[in-house]
Coordinates of N, CA and C in Angstrom, one line a residue:
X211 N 143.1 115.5 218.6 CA 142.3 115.0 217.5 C 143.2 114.2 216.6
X212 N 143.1 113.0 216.3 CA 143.7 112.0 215.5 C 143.9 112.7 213.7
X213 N 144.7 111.8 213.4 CA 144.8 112.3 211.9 C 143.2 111.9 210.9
X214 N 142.6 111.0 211.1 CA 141.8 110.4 210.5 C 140.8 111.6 210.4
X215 N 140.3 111.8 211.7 CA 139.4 113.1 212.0 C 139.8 114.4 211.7
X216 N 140.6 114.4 211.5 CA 141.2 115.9 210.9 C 141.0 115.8 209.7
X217 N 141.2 114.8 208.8 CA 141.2 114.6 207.5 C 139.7 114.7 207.0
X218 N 139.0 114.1 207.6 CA 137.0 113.9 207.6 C 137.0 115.0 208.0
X219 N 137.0 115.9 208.8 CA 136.8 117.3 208.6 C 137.0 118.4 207.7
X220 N 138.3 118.1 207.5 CA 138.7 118.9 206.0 C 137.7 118.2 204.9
X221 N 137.2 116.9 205.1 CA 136.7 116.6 203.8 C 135.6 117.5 203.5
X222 N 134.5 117.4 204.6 CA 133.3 117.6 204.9 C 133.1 119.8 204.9
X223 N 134.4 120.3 205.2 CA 134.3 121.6 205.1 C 134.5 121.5 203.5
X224 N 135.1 121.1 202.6 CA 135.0 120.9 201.2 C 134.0 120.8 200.4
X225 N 133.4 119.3 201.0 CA 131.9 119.3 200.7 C 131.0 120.3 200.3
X226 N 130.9 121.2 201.9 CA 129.8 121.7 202.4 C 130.2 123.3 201.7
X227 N 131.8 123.7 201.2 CA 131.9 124.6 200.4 C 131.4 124.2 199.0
X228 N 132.1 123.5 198.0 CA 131.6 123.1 197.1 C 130.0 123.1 196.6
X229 N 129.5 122.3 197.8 CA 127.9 122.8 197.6 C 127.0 124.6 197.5
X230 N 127.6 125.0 198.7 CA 127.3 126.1 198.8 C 127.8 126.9 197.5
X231 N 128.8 126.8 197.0 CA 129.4 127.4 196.0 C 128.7 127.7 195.0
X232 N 128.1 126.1 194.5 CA 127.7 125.9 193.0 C 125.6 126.4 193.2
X233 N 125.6 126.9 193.9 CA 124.3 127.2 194.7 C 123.8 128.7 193.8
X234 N 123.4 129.8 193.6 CA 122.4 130.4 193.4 C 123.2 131.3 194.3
X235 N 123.5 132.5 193.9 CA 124.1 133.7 194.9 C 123.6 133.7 196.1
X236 N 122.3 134.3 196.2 CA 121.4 134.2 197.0 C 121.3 133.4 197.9
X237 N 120.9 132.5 197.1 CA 120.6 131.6 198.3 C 122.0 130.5 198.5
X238 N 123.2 131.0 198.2 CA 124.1 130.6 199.1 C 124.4 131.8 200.1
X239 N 124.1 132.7 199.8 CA 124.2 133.7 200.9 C 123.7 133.3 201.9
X240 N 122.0 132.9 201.6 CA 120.7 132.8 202.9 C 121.3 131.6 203.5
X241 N 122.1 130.6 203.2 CA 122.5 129.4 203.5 C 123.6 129.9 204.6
X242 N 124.5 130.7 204.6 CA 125.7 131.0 205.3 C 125.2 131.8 206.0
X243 N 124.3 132.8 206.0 CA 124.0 133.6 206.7 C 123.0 133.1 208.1
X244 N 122.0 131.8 207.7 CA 121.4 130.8 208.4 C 122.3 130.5 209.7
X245 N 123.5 129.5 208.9 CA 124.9 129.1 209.6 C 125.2 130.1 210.9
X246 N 125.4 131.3 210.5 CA 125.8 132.2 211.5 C 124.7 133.0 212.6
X247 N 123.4 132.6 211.8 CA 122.7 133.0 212.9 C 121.5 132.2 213.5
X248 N 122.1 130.9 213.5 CA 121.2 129.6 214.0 C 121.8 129.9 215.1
X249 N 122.9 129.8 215.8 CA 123.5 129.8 217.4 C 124.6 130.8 217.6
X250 N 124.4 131.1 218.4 CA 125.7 131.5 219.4 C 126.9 130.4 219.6
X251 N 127.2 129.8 218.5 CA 128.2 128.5 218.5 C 129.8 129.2 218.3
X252 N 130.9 128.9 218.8 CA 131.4 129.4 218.0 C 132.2 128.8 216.9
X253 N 132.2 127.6 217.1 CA 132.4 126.3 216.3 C 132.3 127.0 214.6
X254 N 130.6 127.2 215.1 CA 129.5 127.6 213.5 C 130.6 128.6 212.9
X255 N 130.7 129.9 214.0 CA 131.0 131.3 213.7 C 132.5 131.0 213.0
X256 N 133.1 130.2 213.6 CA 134.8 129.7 212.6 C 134.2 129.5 211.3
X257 N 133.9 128.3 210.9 CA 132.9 127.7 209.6 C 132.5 128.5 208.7
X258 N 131.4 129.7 209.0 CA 130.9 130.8 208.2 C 132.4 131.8 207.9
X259 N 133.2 132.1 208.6 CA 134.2 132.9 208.5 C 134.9 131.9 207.2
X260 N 135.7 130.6 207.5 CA 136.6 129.8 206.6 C 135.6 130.0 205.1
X261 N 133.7 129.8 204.9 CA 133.5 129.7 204.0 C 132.9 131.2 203.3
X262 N 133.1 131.9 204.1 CA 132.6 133.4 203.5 C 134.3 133.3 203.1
X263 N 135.1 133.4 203.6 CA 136.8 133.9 203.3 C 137.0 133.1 201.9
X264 N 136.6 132.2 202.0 CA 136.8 131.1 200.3 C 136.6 131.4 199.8
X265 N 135.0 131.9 199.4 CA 134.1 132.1 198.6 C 134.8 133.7 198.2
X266 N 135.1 134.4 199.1 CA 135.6 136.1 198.1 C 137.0 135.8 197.2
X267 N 138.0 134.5 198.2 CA 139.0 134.4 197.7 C 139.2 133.6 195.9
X268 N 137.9 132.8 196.3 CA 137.1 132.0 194.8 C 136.4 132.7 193.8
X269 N 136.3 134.2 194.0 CA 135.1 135.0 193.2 C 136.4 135.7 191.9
X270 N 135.7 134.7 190.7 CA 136.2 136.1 189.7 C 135.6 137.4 189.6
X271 N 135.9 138.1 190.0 CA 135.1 139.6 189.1 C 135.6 139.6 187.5
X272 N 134.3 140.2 187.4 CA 133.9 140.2 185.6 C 133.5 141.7 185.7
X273 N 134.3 142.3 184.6 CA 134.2 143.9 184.4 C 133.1 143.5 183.2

């Protein structure tokens, strides 16, 4: 895979966190959770893993 394409990929996994992020608990959940059970991909199943792993690594807890 070329550098260009590596780079548009990293872009577009940013994107697609960012959006998900700024989403509604919920229904960024229902959104990821979709991701992982639309296919037997494993493509997908990396994807859901990188953006569920972000998303706890990105979570403040608030006491």
């Amino acid at each position: 895979m070329d550098n260009q394409r590596a780079d548009e990929i990293k872009a577009l996994k940013k994107l697609l966190f960012s959006i998900i992020r700024n989403m509604p608990h919920d229904t960024a959940i229902s959104i990821i959770n979709n991701i992982v059970n639309t296919d037997n991909n494993e493509a997908l199943n990396r994807l859901y893993l990188e953006i569920t792993d972000a998303m706890l690594n990105t979570t403040r807890i608030v006491d």
